[in-house]
Amino acid sequence: MKKRITQDDYIKANRKASREAEIEMYGHPICHQRVHQSKKVYNRRKIKAADKKLPYFFVIKIASLYLEELKR
């Protein structure tokens, strides 16, 4: 068994304690190295989520306008 604590041991223990504190605080581990996603990228999931917040009659109005354009 080692009698000295090396720098690697110190870093490893610090990371483990930080991760455990993070899980305790948020309930799950947080990723700090996520890749930034451009706002210009097409994302169907976000578009559909935004449409759910619209009132129902607004969606019908858009659909009726679209159908009128197709008939022309």
mmCIF file of N, CA and C in Angstrom:
data_model
loop_
_atom_site.group_PDB
_atom_site.id
_atom_site.type_symbol
_atom_site.label_atom_id
_atom_site.label_comp_id
_atom_site.label_asym_id
_atom_site.label_seq_id
_atom_site.Cartn_x
_atom_site.Cartn_y
_atom_site.Cartn_z
ATOM 1 N N MET A 1 0.841 -1.179 0.000
ATOM 2 C CA MET A 1 0.000 0.000 0.000
ATOM 3 C C MET A 1 0.887 1.244 0.000
ATOM 4 N N LYS A 2 0.435 2.279 -0.730
ATOM 5 C CA LYS A 2 1.220 3.509 -0.844
ATOM 6 C C LYS A 2 1.127 4.332 0.437
ATOM 7 N N LYS A 3 2.222 4.988 0.769
ATOM 8 C CA LYS A 3 2.226 5.865 1.928
ATOM 9 C C LYS A 3 2.150 7.321 1.516
ATOM 10 N N ARG A 4 2.444 7.602 0.237
ATOM 11 C CA ARG A 4 2.423 8.980 -0.247
ATOM 12 C C ARG A 4 1.249 9.174 -1.198
ATOM 13 N N ILE A 5 0.699 10.352 -1.153
ATOM 14 C CA ILE A 5 -0.372 10.709 -2.077
ATOM 15 C C ILE A 5 0.267 11.460 -3.239
ATOM 16 N N THR A 6 0.125 10.903 -4.423
ATOM 17 C CA THR A 6 0.708 11.542 -5.601
ATOM 18 C C THR A 6 -0.261 12.593 -6.144
ATOM 19 N N GLN A 7 0.224 13.357 -7.096
ATOM 20 C CA GLN A 7 -0.612 14.393 -7.706
ATOM 21 C C GLN A 7 -1.784 13.758 -8.463
ATOM 22 N N ASP A 8 -1.538 12.618 -9.097
ATOM 23 C CA ASP A 8 -2.611 11.917 -9.809
ATOM 24 C C ASP A 8 -3.700 11.450 -8.846
ATOM 25 N N ASP A 9 -3.288 10.960 -7.665
ATOM 26 C CA ASP A 9 -4.266 10.536 -6.661
ATOM 27 C C ASP A 9 -5.102 11.723 -6.183
ATOM 28 N N TYR A 10 -4.456 12.856 -6.006
ATOM 29 C CA TYR A 10 -5.151 14.064 -5.552
ATOM 30 C C TYR A 10 -6.179 14.517 -6.589
ATOM 31 N N ILE A 11 -5.771 14.530 -7.856
ATOM 32 C CA ILE A 11 -6.680 14.953 -8.927
ATOM 33 C C ILE A 11 -7.857 13.987 -9.038
ATOM 34 N N LYS A 12 -7.577 12.690 -8.958
ATOM 35 C CA LYS A 12 -8.624 11.677 -9.059
ATOM 36 C C LYS A 12 -9.635 11.824 -7.921
ATOM 37 N N ALA A 13 -9.164 12.028 -6.704
ATOM 38 C CA ALA A 13 -10.054 12.189 -5.556
ATOM 39 C C ALA A 13 -10.871 13.469 -5.675
ATOM 40 N N ASN A 14 -10.252 14.539 -6.176
ATOM 41 C CA ASN A 14 -10.952 15.810 -6.341
ATOM 42 C C ASN A 14 -12.059 15.682 -7.386
ATOM 43 N N ARG A 15 -11.772 15.016 -8.501
ATOM 44 C CA ARG A 15 -12.778 14.820 -9.547
ATOM 45 C C ARG A 15 -13.948 13.987 -9.036
ATOM 46 N N LYS A 16 -13.639 12.941 -8.283
ATOM 47 C CA LYS A 16 -14.687 12.072 -7.754
ATOM 48 C C LYS A 16 -15.582 12.838 -6.789
ATOM 49 N N ALA A 17 -14.985 13.635 -5.913
ATOM 50 C CA ALA A 17 -15.763 14.426 -4.957
ATOM 51 C C ALA A 17 -16.609 15.471 -5.678
ATOM 52 N N SER A 18 -16.045 16.087 -6.708
ATOM 53 C CA SER A 18 -16.780 17.087 -7.481
ATOM 54 C C SER A 18 -17.975 16.458 -8.178
ATOM 55 N N ARG A 19 -17.774 15.283 -8.753
ATOM 56 C CA ARG A 19 -18.857 14.581 -9.446
ATOM 57 C C ARG A 19 -19.964 14.187 -8.471
ATOM 58 N N GLU A 20 -19.593 13.684 -7.314
ATOM 59 C CA GLU A 20 -20.596 13.293 -6.320
ATOM 60 C C GLU A 20 -21.381 14.501 -5.823
ATOM 61 N N ALA A 21 -20.708 15.633 -5.634
ATOM 62 C CA ALA A 21 -21.396 16.855 -5.209
ATOM 63 C C ALA A 21 -22.356 17.340 -6.295
ATOM 64 N N GLU A 22 -21.944 17.215 -7.538
ATOM 65 C CA GLU A 22 -22.775 17.614 -8.680
ATOM 66 C C GLU A 22 -24.039 16.755 -8.757
ATOM 67 N N ILE A 23 -23.880 15.448 -8.596
ATOM 68 C CA ILE A 23 -25.023 14.537 -8.632
ATOM 69 C C ILE A 23 -25.955 14.819 -7.466
ATOM 70 N N GLU A 24 -25.388 15.117 -6.309
ATOM 71 C CA GLU A 24 -26.206 15.429 -5.135
ATOM 72 C C GLU A 24 -26.981 16.730 -5.340
ATOM 73 N N MET A 25 -26.356 17.707 -5.985
ATOM 74 C CA MET A 25 -26.984 19.013 -6.179
ATOM 75 C C MET A 25 -28.067 18.979 -7.262
ATOM 76 N N TYR A 26 -27.778 18.338 -8.398
ATOM 77 C CA TYR A 26 -28.681 18.374 -9.549
ATOM 78 C C TYR A 26 -29.466 17.080 -9.764
ATOM 79 N N GLY A 27 -29.049 16.006 -9.123
ATOM 80 C CA GLY A 27 -29.739 14.735 -9.297
ATOM 81 C C GLY A 27 -29.173 13.888 -10.429
ATOM 82 N N HIS A 28 -28.308 14.450 -11.243
ATOM 83 C CA HIS A 28 -27.663 13.718 -12.332
ATOM 84 C C HIS A 28 -26.374 14.445 -12.701
ATOM 85 N N PRO A 29 -25.435 13.743 -13.332
ATOM 86 C CA PRO A 29 -24.191 14.411 -13.723
ATOM 87 C C PRO A 29 -24.427 15.438 -14.829
ATOM 88 N N ILE A 30 -23.708 16.544 -14.775
ATOM 89 C CA ILE A 30 -23.823 17.621 -15.754
ATOM 90 C C ILE A 30 -22.614 17.566 -16.683
ATOM 91 N N CYS A 31 -22.861 17.672 -17.980
ATOM 92 C CA CYS A 31 -21.775 17.669 -18.965
ATOM 93 C C CYS A 31 -21.308 19.107 -19.179
ATOM 94 N N HIS A 32 -20.041 19.376 -18.902
ATOM 95 C CA HIS A 32 -19.492 20.721 -19.054
ATOM 96 C C HIS A 32 -18.781 20.893 -20.388
ATOM 97 N N GLN A 33 -18.677 19.849 -21.180
ATOM 98 C CA GLN A 33 -17.928 19.913 -22.431
ATOM 99 C C GLN A 33 -18.835 19.649 -23.632
ATOM 100 N N ARG A 34 -20.068 20.119 -23.589
ATOM 101 C CA ARG A 34 -20.986 19.912 -24.707
ATOM 102 C C ARG A 34 -20.568 20.759 -25.900
ATOM 103 N N VAL A 35 -20.840 20.241 -27.064
ATOM 104 C CA VAL A 35 -20.552 20.956 -28.297
ATOM 105 C C VAL A 35 -21.660 21.974 -28.513
ATOM 106 N N HIS A 36 -21.290 23.206 -28.848
ATOM 107 C CA HIS A 36 -22.274 24.258 -29.079
ATOM 108 C C HIS A 36 -23.006 23.985 -30.381
ATOM 109 N N GLN A 37 -24.341 23.975 -30.320
ATOM 110 C CA GLN A 37 -25.139 23.741 -31.518
ATOM 111 C C GLN A 37 -25.576 25.080 -32.104
ATOM 112 N N SER A 38 -25.364 25.236 -33.392
ATOM 113 C CA SER A 38 -25.719 26.475 -34.071
ATOM 114 C C SER A 38 -27.232 26.651 -34.106
ATOM 115 N N LYS A 39 -27.699 27.892 -33.980
ATOM 116 C CA LYS A 39 -29.124 28.176 -34.056
ATOM 117 C C LYS A 39 -29.645 28.024 -35.478
ATOM 118 N N LYS A 40 -28.750 28.045 -36.443
ATOM 119 C CA LYS A 40 -29.153 27.956 -37.842
ATOM 120 C C LYS A 40 -29.432 26.520 -38.284
ATOM 121 N N VAL A 41 -29.026 25.549 -37.496
ATOM 122 C CA VAL A 41 -29.222 24.153 -37.860
ATOM 123 C C VAL A 41 -30.703 23.808 -37.744
ATOM 124 N N TYR A 42 -31.242 23.104 -38.737
ATOM 125 C CA TYR A 42 -32.641 22.686 -38.730
ATOM 126 C C TYR A 42 -32.844 21.666 -37.625
ATOM 127 N N ASN A 43 -33.799 21.914 -36.754
ATOM 128 C CA ASN A 43 -34.073 21.020 -35.645
ATOM 129 C C ASN A 43 -35.579 20.807 -35.558
ATOM 130 N N ARG A 44 -36.038 19.704 -36.108
ATOM 131 C CA ARG A 44 -37.469 19.421 -36.172
ATOM 132 C C ARG A 44 -38.090 19.314 -34.778
ATOM 133 N N ARG A 45 -37.352 18.764 -33.824
ATOM 134 C CA ARG A 45 -37.898 18.582 -32.483
ATOM 135 C C ARG A 45 -38.246 19.926 -31.841
ATOM 136 N N LYS A 46 -37.358 20.913 -31.968
ATOM 137 C CA LYS A 46 -37.632 22.227 -31.380
ATOM 138 C C LYS A 46 -38.770 22.932 -32.100
ATOM 139 N N ILE A 47 -38.859 22.768 -33.412
ATOM 140 C CA ILE A 47 -39.935 23.399 -34.174
ATOM 141 C C ILE A 47 -41.281 22.819 -33.746
ATOM 142 N N LYS A 48 -41.349 21.502 -33.597
ATOM 143 C CA LYS A 48 -42.603 20.870 -33.178
ATOM 144 C C LYS A 48 -42.964 21.273 -31.751
ATOM 145 N N ALA A 49 -41.978 21.409 -30.880
ATOM 146 C CA ALA A 49 -42.242 21.822 -29.503
ATOM 147 C C ALA A 49 -42.771 23.247 -29.467
ATOM 148 N N ALA A 50 -42.253 24.108 -30.328
ATOM 149 C CA ALA A 50 -42.721 25.493 -30.379
ATOM 150 C C ALA A 50 -44.148 25.555 -30.909
ATOM 151 N N ASP A 51 -44.507 24.666 -31.834
ATOM 152 C CA ASP A 51 -45.863 24.652 -32.384
ATOM 153 C C ASP A 51 -46.896 24.237 -31.344
ATOM 154 N N LYS A 52 -46.501 23.440 -30.372
ATOM 155 C CA LYS A 52 -47.446 22.996 -29.343
ATOM 156 C C LYS A 52 -47.889 24.149 -28.448
ATOM 157 N N LYS A 53 -47.090 25.190 -28.375
ATOM 158 C CA LYS A 53 -47.434 26.331 -27.529
ATOM 159 C C LYS A 53 -48.427 27.262 -28.212
ATOM 160 N N LEU A 54 -48.610 27.103 -29.530
ATOM 161 C CA LEU A 54 -49.536 27.960 -30.261
ATOM 162 C C LEU A 54 -50.980 27.576 -29.943
ATOM 163 N N PRO A 55 -51.887 28.538 -29.979
ATOM 164 C CA PRO A 55 -53.298 28.189 -29.786
ATOM 165 C C PRO A 55 -53.805 27.380 -30.976
ATOM 166 N N TYR A 56 -54.832 26.575 -30.742
ATOM 167 C CA TYR A 56 -55.347 25.652 -31.748
ATOM 168 C C TYR A 56 -55.876 26.389 -32.971
ATOM 169 N N PHE A 57 -56.605 27.474 -32.759
ATOM 170 C CA PHE A 57 -57.206 28.200 -33.878
ATOM 171 C C PHE A 57 -56.143 28.807 -34.791
ATOM 172 N N PHE A 58 -54.993 29.132 -34.241
ATOM 173 C CA PHE A 58 -53.913 29.711 -35.042
ATOM 174 C C PHE A 58 -53.384 28.692 -36.052
ATOM 175 N N VAL A 59 -53.272 27.449 -35.630
ATOM 176 C CA VAL A 59 -52.794 26.385 -36.511
ATOM 177 C C VAL A 59 -53.799 26.148 -37.627
ATOM 178 N N ILE A 60 -55.083 26.187 -37.297
ATOM 179 C CA ILE A 60 -56.127 25.997 -38.306
ATOM 180 C C ILE A 60 -56.086 27.136 -39.315
ATOM 181 N N LYS A 61 -55.878 28.353 -38.856
ATOM 182 C CA LYS A 61 -55.821 29.516 -39.739
ATOM 183 C C LYS A 61 -54.659 29.377 -40.724
ATOM 184 N N ILE A 62 -53.521 28.960 -40.247
ATOM 185 C CA ILE A 62 -52.358 28.780 -41.124
ATOM 186 C C ILE A 62 -52.644 27.690 -42.148
ATOM 187 N N ALA A 63 -53.264 26.596 -41.702
ATOM 188 C CA ALA A 63 -53.577 25.501 -42.618
ATOM 189 C C ALA A 63 -54.555 25.953 -43.692
ATOM 190 N N SER A 64 -55.549 26.744 -43.315
ATOM 191 C CA SER A 64 -56.523 27.209 -44.302
ATOM 192 C C SER A 64 -55.867 28.161 -45.304
ATOM 193 N N LEU A 65 -54.973 29.021 -44.843
ATOM 194 C CA LEU A 65 -54.262 29.914 -45.758
ATOM 195 C C LEU A 65 -53.376 29.125 -46.724
ATOM 196 N N TYR A 66 -52.760 28.089 -46.216
ATOM 197 C CA TYR A 66 -51.907 27.255 -47.053
ATOM 198 C C TYR A 66 -52.732 26.548 -48.126
ATOM 199 N N LEU A 67 -53.896 26.038 -47.749
ATOM 200 C CA LEU A 67 -54.761 25.352 -48.712
ATOM 201 C C LEU A 67 -55.267 26.312 -49.784
ATOM 202 N N GLU A 68 -55.544 27.542 -49.397
ATOM 203 C CA GLU A 68 -55.984 28.536 -50.374
ATOM 204 C C GLU A 68 -54.882 28.817 -51.392
ATOM 205 N N GLU A 69 -53.649 28.861 -50.931
ATOM 206 C CA GLU A 69 -52.525 29.097 -51.837
ATOM 207 C C GLU A 69 -52.351 27.929 -52.806
ATOM 208 N N LEU A 70 -52.609 26.722 -52.342
ATOM 209 C CA LEU A 70 -52.477 25.554 -53.207
ATOM 210 C C LEU A 70 -53.548 25.541 -54.295
ATOM 211 N N LYS A 71 -54.729 26.020 -53.973
ATOM 212 C CA LYS A 71 -55.830 26.031 -54.940
ATOM 213 C C LYS A 71 -55.579 27.020 -56.067
ATOM 214 N N ARG A 72 -54.833 28.059 -55.812
ATOM 215 C CA ARG A 72 -54.559 29.076 -56.837
ATOM 216 C C ARG A 72 -53.654 28.549 -57.842
#
